[in-house]
mmCIF file with all atom_site columns, C-alpha atoms in Angstrom:
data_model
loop_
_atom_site.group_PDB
_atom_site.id
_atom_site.type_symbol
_atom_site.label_atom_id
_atom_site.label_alt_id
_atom_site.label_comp_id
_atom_site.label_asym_id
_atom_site.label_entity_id
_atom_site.label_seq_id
_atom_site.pdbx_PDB_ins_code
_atom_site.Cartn_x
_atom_site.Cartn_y
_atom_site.Cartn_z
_atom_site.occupancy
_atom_site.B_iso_or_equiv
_atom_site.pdbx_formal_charge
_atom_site.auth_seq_id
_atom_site.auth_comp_id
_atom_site.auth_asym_id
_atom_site.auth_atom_id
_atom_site.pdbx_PDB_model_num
ATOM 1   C CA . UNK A 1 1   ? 4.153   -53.180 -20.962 1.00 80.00 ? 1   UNK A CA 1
ATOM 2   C CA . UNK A 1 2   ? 1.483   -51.196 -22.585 1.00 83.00 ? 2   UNK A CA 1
ATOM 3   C CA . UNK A 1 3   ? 0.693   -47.787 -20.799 1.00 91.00 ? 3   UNK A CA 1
ATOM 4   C CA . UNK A 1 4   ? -1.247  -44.589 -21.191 1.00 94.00 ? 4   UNK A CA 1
ATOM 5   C CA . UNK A 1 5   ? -0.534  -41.453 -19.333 1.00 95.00 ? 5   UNK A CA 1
ATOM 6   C CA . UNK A 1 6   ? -2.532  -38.651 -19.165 1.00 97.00 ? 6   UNK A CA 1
ATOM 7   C CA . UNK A 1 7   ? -1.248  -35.138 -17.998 1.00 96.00 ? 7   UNK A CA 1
ATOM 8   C CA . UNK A 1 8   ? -2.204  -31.469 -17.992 1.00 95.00 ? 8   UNK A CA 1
ATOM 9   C CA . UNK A 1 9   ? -4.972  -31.469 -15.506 1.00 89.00 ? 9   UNK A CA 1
ATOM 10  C CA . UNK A 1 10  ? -5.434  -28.675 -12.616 1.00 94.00 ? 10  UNK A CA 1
ATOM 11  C CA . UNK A 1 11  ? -7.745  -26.574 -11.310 1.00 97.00 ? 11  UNK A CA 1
ATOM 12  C CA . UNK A 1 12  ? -9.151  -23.530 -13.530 1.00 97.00 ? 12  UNK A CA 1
ATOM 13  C CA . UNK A 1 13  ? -12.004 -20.906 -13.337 1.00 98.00 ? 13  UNK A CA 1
ATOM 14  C CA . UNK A 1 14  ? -15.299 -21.215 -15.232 1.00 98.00 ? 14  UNK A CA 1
ATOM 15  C CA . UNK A 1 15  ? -14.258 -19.863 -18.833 1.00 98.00 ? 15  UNK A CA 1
ATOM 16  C CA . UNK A 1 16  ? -10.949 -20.764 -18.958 1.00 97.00 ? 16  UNK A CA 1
ATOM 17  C CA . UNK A 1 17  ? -9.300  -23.562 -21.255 1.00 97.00 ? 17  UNK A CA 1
ATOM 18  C CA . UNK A 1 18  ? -7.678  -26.364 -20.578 1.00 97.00 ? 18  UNK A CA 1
ATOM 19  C CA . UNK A 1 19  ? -5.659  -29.040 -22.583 1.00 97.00 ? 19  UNK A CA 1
ATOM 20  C CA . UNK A 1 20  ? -4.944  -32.142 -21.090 1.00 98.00 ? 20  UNK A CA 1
ATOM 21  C CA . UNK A 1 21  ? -2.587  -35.295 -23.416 1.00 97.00 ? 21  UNK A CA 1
ATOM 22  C CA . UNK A 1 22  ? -2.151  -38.399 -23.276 1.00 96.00 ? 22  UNK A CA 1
ATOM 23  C CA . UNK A 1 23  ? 1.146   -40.480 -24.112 1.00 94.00 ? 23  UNK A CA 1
ATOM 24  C CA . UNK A 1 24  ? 1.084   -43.931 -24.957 1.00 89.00 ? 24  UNK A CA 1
ATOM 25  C CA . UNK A 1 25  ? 4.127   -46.560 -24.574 1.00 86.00 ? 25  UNK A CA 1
ATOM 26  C CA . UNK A 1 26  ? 5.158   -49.695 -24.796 1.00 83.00 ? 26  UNK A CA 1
ATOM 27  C CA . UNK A 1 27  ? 2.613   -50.347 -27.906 1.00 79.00 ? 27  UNK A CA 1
ATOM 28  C CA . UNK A 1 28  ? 1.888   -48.048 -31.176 1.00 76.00 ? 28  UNK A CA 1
ATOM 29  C CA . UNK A 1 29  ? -1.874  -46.706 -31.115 1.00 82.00 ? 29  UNK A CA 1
ATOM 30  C CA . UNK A 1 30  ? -1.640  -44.772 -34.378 1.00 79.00 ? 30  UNK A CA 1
ATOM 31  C CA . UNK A 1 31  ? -3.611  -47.584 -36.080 1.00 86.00 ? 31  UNK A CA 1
ATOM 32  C CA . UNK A 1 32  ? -6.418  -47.639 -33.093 1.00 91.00 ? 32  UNK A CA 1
ATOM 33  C CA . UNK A 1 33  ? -9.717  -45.011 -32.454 1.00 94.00 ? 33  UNK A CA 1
ATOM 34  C CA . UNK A 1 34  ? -8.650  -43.210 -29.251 1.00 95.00 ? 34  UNK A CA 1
ATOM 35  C CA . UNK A 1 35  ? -11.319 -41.913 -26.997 1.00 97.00 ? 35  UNK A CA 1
ATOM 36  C CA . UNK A 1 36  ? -11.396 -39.612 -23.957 1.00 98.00 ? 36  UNK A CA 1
ATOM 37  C CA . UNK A 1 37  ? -14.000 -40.254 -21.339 1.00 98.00 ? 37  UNK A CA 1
ATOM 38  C CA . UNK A 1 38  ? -14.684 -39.062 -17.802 1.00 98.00 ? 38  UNK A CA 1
ATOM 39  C CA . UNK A 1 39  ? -15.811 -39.670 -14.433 1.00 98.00 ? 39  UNK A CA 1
ATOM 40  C CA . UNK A 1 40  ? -17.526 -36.969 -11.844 1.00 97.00 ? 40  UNK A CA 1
ATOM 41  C CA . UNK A 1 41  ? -17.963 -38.746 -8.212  1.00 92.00 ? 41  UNK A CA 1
ATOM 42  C CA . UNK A 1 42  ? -20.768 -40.797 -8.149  1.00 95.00 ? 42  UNK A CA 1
ATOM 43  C CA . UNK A 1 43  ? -21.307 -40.792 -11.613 1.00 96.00 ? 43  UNK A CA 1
ATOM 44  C CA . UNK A 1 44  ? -21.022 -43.141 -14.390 1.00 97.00 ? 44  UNK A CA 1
ATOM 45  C CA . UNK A 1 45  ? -17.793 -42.791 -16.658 1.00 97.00 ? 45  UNK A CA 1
ATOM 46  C CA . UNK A 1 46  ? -18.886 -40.103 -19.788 1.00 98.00 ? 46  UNK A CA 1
ATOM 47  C CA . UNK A 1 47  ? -18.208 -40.406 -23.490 1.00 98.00 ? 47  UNK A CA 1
ATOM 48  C CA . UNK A 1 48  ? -16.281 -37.030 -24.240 1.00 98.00 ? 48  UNK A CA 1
ATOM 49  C CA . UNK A 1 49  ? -14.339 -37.644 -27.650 1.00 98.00 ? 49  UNK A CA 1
ATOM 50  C CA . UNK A 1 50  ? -12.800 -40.180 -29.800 1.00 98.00 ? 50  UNK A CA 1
ATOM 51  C CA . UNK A 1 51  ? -10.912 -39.972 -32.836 1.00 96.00 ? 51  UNK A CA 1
ATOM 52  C CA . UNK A 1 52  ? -10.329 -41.997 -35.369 1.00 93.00 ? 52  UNK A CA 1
ATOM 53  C CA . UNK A 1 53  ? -6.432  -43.633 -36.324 1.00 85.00 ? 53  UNK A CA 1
ATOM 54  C CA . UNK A 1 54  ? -6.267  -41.326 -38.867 1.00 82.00 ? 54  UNK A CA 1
ATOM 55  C CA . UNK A 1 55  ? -7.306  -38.405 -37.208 1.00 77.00 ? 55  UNK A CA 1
ATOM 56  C CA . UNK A 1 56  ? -10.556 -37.869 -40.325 1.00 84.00 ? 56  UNK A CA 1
ATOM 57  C CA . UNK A 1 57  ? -12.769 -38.649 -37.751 1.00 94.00 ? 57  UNK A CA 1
ATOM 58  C CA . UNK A 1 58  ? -13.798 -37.533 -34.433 1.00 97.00 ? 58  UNK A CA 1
ATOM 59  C CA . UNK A 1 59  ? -16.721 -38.145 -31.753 1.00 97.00 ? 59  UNK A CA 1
ATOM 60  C CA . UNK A 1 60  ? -18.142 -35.653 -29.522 1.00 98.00 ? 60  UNK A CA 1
ATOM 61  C CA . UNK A 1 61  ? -20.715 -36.108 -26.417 1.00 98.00 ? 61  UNK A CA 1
ATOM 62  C CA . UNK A 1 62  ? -23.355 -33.808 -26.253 1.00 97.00 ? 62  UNK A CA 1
ATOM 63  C CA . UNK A 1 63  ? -22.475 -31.864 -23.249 1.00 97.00 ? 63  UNK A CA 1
ATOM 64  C CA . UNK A 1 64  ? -19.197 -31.194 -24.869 1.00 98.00 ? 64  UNK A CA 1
ATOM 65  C CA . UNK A 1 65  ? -19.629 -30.909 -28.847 1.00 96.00 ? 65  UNK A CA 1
ATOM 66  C CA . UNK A 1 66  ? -18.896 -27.357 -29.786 1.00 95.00 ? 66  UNK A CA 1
ATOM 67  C CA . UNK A 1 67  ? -16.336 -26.570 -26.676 1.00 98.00 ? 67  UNK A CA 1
ATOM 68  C CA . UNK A 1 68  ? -13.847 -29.579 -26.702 1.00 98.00 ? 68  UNK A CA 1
ATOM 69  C CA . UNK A 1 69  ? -11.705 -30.586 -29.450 1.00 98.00 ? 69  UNK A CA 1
ATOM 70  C CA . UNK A 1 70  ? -9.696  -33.973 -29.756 1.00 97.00 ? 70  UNK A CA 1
ATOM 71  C CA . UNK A 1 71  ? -6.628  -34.358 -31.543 1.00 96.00 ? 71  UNK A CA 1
ATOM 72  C CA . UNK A 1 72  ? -3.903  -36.641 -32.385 1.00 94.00 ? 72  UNK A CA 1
ATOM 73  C CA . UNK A 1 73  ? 0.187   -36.905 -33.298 1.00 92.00 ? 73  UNK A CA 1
ATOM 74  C CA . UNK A 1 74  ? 0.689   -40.369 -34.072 1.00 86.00 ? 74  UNK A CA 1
ATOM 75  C CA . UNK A 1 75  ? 4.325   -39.508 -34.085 1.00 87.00 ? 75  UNK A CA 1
ATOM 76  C CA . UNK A 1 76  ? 4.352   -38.678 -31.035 1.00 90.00 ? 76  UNK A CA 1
ATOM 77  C CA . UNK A 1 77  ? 1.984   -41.440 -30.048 1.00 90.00 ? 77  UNK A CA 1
ATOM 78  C CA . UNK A 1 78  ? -0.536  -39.106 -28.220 1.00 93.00 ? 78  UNK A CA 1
ATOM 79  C CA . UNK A 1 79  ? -3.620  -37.812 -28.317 1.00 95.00 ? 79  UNK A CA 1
ATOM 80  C CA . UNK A 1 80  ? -4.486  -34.489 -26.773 1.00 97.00 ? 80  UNK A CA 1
ATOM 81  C CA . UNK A 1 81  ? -8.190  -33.120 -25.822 1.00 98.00 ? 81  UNK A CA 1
ATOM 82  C CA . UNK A 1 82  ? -8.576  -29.227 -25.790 1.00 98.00 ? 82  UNK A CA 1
ATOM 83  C CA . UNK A 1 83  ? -11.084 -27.758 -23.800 1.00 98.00 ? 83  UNK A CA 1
ATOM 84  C CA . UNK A 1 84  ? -12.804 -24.684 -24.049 1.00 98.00 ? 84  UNK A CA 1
ATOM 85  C CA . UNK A 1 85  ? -15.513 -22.645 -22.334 1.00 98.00 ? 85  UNK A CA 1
ATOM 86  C CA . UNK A 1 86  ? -14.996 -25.115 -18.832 1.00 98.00 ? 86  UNK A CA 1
ATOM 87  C CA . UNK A 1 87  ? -18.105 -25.418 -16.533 1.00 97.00 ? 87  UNK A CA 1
ATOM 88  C CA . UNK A 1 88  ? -18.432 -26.448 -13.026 1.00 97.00 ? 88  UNK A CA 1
ATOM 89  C CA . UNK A 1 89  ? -19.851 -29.390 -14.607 1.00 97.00 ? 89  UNK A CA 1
ATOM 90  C CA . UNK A 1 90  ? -16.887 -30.242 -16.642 1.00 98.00 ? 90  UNK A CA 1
ATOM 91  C CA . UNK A 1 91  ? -15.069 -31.315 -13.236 1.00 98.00 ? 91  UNK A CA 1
ATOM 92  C CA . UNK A 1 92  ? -14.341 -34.592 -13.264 1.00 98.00 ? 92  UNK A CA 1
ATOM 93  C CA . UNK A 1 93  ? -11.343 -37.406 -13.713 1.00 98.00 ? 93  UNK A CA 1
ATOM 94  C CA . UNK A 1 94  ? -10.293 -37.570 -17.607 1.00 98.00 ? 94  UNK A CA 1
ATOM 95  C CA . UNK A 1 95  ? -8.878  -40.696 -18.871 1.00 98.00 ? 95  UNK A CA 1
ATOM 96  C CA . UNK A 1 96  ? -7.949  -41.757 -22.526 1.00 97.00 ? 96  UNK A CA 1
ATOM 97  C CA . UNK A 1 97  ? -8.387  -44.832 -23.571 1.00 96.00 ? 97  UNK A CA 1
ATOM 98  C CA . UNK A 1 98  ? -7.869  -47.273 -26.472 1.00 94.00 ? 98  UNK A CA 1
ATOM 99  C CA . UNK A 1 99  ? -10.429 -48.600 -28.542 1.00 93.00 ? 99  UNK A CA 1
ATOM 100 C CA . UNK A 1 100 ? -10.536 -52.117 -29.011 1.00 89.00 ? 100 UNK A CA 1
ATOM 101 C CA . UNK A 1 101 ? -13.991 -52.398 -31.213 1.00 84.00 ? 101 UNK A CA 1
ATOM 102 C CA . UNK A 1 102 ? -17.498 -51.510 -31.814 1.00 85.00 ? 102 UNK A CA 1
ATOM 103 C CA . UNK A 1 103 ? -19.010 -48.137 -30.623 1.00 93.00 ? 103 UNK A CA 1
ATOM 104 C CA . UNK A 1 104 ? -16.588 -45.437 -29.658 1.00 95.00 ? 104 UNK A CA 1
ATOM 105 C CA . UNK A 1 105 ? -19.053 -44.493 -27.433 1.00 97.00 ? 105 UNK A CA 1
ATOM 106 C CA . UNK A 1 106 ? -19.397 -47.206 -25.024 1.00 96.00 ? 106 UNK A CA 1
ATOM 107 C CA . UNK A 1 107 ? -16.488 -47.886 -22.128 1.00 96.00 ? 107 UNK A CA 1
ATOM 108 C CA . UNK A 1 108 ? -16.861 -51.321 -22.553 1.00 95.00 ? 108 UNK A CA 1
ATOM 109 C CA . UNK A 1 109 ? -15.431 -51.073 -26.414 1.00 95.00 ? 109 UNK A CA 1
ATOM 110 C CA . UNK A 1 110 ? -12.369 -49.766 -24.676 1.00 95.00 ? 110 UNK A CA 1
ATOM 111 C CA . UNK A 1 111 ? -9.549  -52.093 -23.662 1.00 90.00 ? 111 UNK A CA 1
ATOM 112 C CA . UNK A 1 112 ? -6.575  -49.874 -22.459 1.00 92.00 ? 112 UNK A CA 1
ATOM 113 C CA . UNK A 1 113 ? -6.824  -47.268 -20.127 1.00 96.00 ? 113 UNK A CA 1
ATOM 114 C CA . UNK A 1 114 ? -4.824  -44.816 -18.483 1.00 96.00 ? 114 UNK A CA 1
ATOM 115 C CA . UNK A 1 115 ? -5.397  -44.002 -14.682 1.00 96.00 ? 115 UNK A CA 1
ATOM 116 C CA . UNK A 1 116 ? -6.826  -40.796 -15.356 1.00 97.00 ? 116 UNK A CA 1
ATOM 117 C CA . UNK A 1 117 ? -6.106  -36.802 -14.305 1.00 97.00 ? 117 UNK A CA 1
ATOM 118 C CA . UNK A 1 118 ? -8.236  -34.561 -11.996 1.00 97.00 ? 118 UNK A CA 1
ATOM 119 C CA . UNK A 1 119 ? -10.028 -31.741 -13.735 1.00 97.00 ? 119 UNK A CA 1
ATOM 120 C CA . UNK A 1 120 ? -11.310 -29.213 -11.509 1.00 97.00 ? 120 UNK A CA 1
ATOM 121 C CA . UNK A 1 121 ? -13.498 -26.175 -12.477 1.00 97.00 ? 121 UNK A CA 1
ATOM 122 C CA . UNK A 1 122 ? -14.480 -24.169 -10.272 1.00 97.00 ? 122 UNK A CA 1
ATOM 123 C CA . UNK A 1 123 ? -17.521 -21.434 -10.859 1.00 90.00 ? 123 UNK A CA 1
#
């Protein structure tokens, strides 16, 4: 059974950092784009990063280019999203995700997902 887990969420102060992972099992992602997206309530679910299988390539959304960083360890079989400079804003349910084709961008090009971890940020 194929799985994603994502940990390292909690509740921080404006300014701080944060670095939340995610593990995969039951199925090898190193040869798939991996993505991070997220969800505030009563939004629609964000692009936030993607990178590619072999880690040369990453994606950034605007509202987080410059603060977040993605990063893999296909070893490991996890990918890891650091985040820097957090805003109220920021709140919000992270979940990684695997890409299945097309646009790294889009949720719909996604076709595992893990259930997600709480992110609060509070100003």
């Amino acid at each position: 059974q194929v799985r994603l887990v994502e940990s390292g969420g909690g509740l921080v102060q404006a300014g701080d950092s944060l670095r939340v992972s995610c593990g995969a099992s039951g199925h090898t992602f190193k040869f798939y784009t991996m993505g991070w997206f997220r969800q505030a309530p009563g939004k629609e679910r964000e692009f936030v990063a993607a990178i590619t299988w072999s880690g040369g390539r990453t994606f950034y959304g605007d509202s987080v280019k410059d603060r977040f960083s993605i990063s893999r360890d296909s070893a490991k079989n996890a990918v890891y999203l650091q985040m820097n400079s957090l805003k109220s804003q920021d709140t919000a349910i992270y979940y990684c995700a695997r890409n299945l084709r097309g646009s790294v961008r889009v949720p719909n090009m996604y076709y595992y997902w893990g259930q997600g971890t709480q992110d609060t940020v509070s100003s």
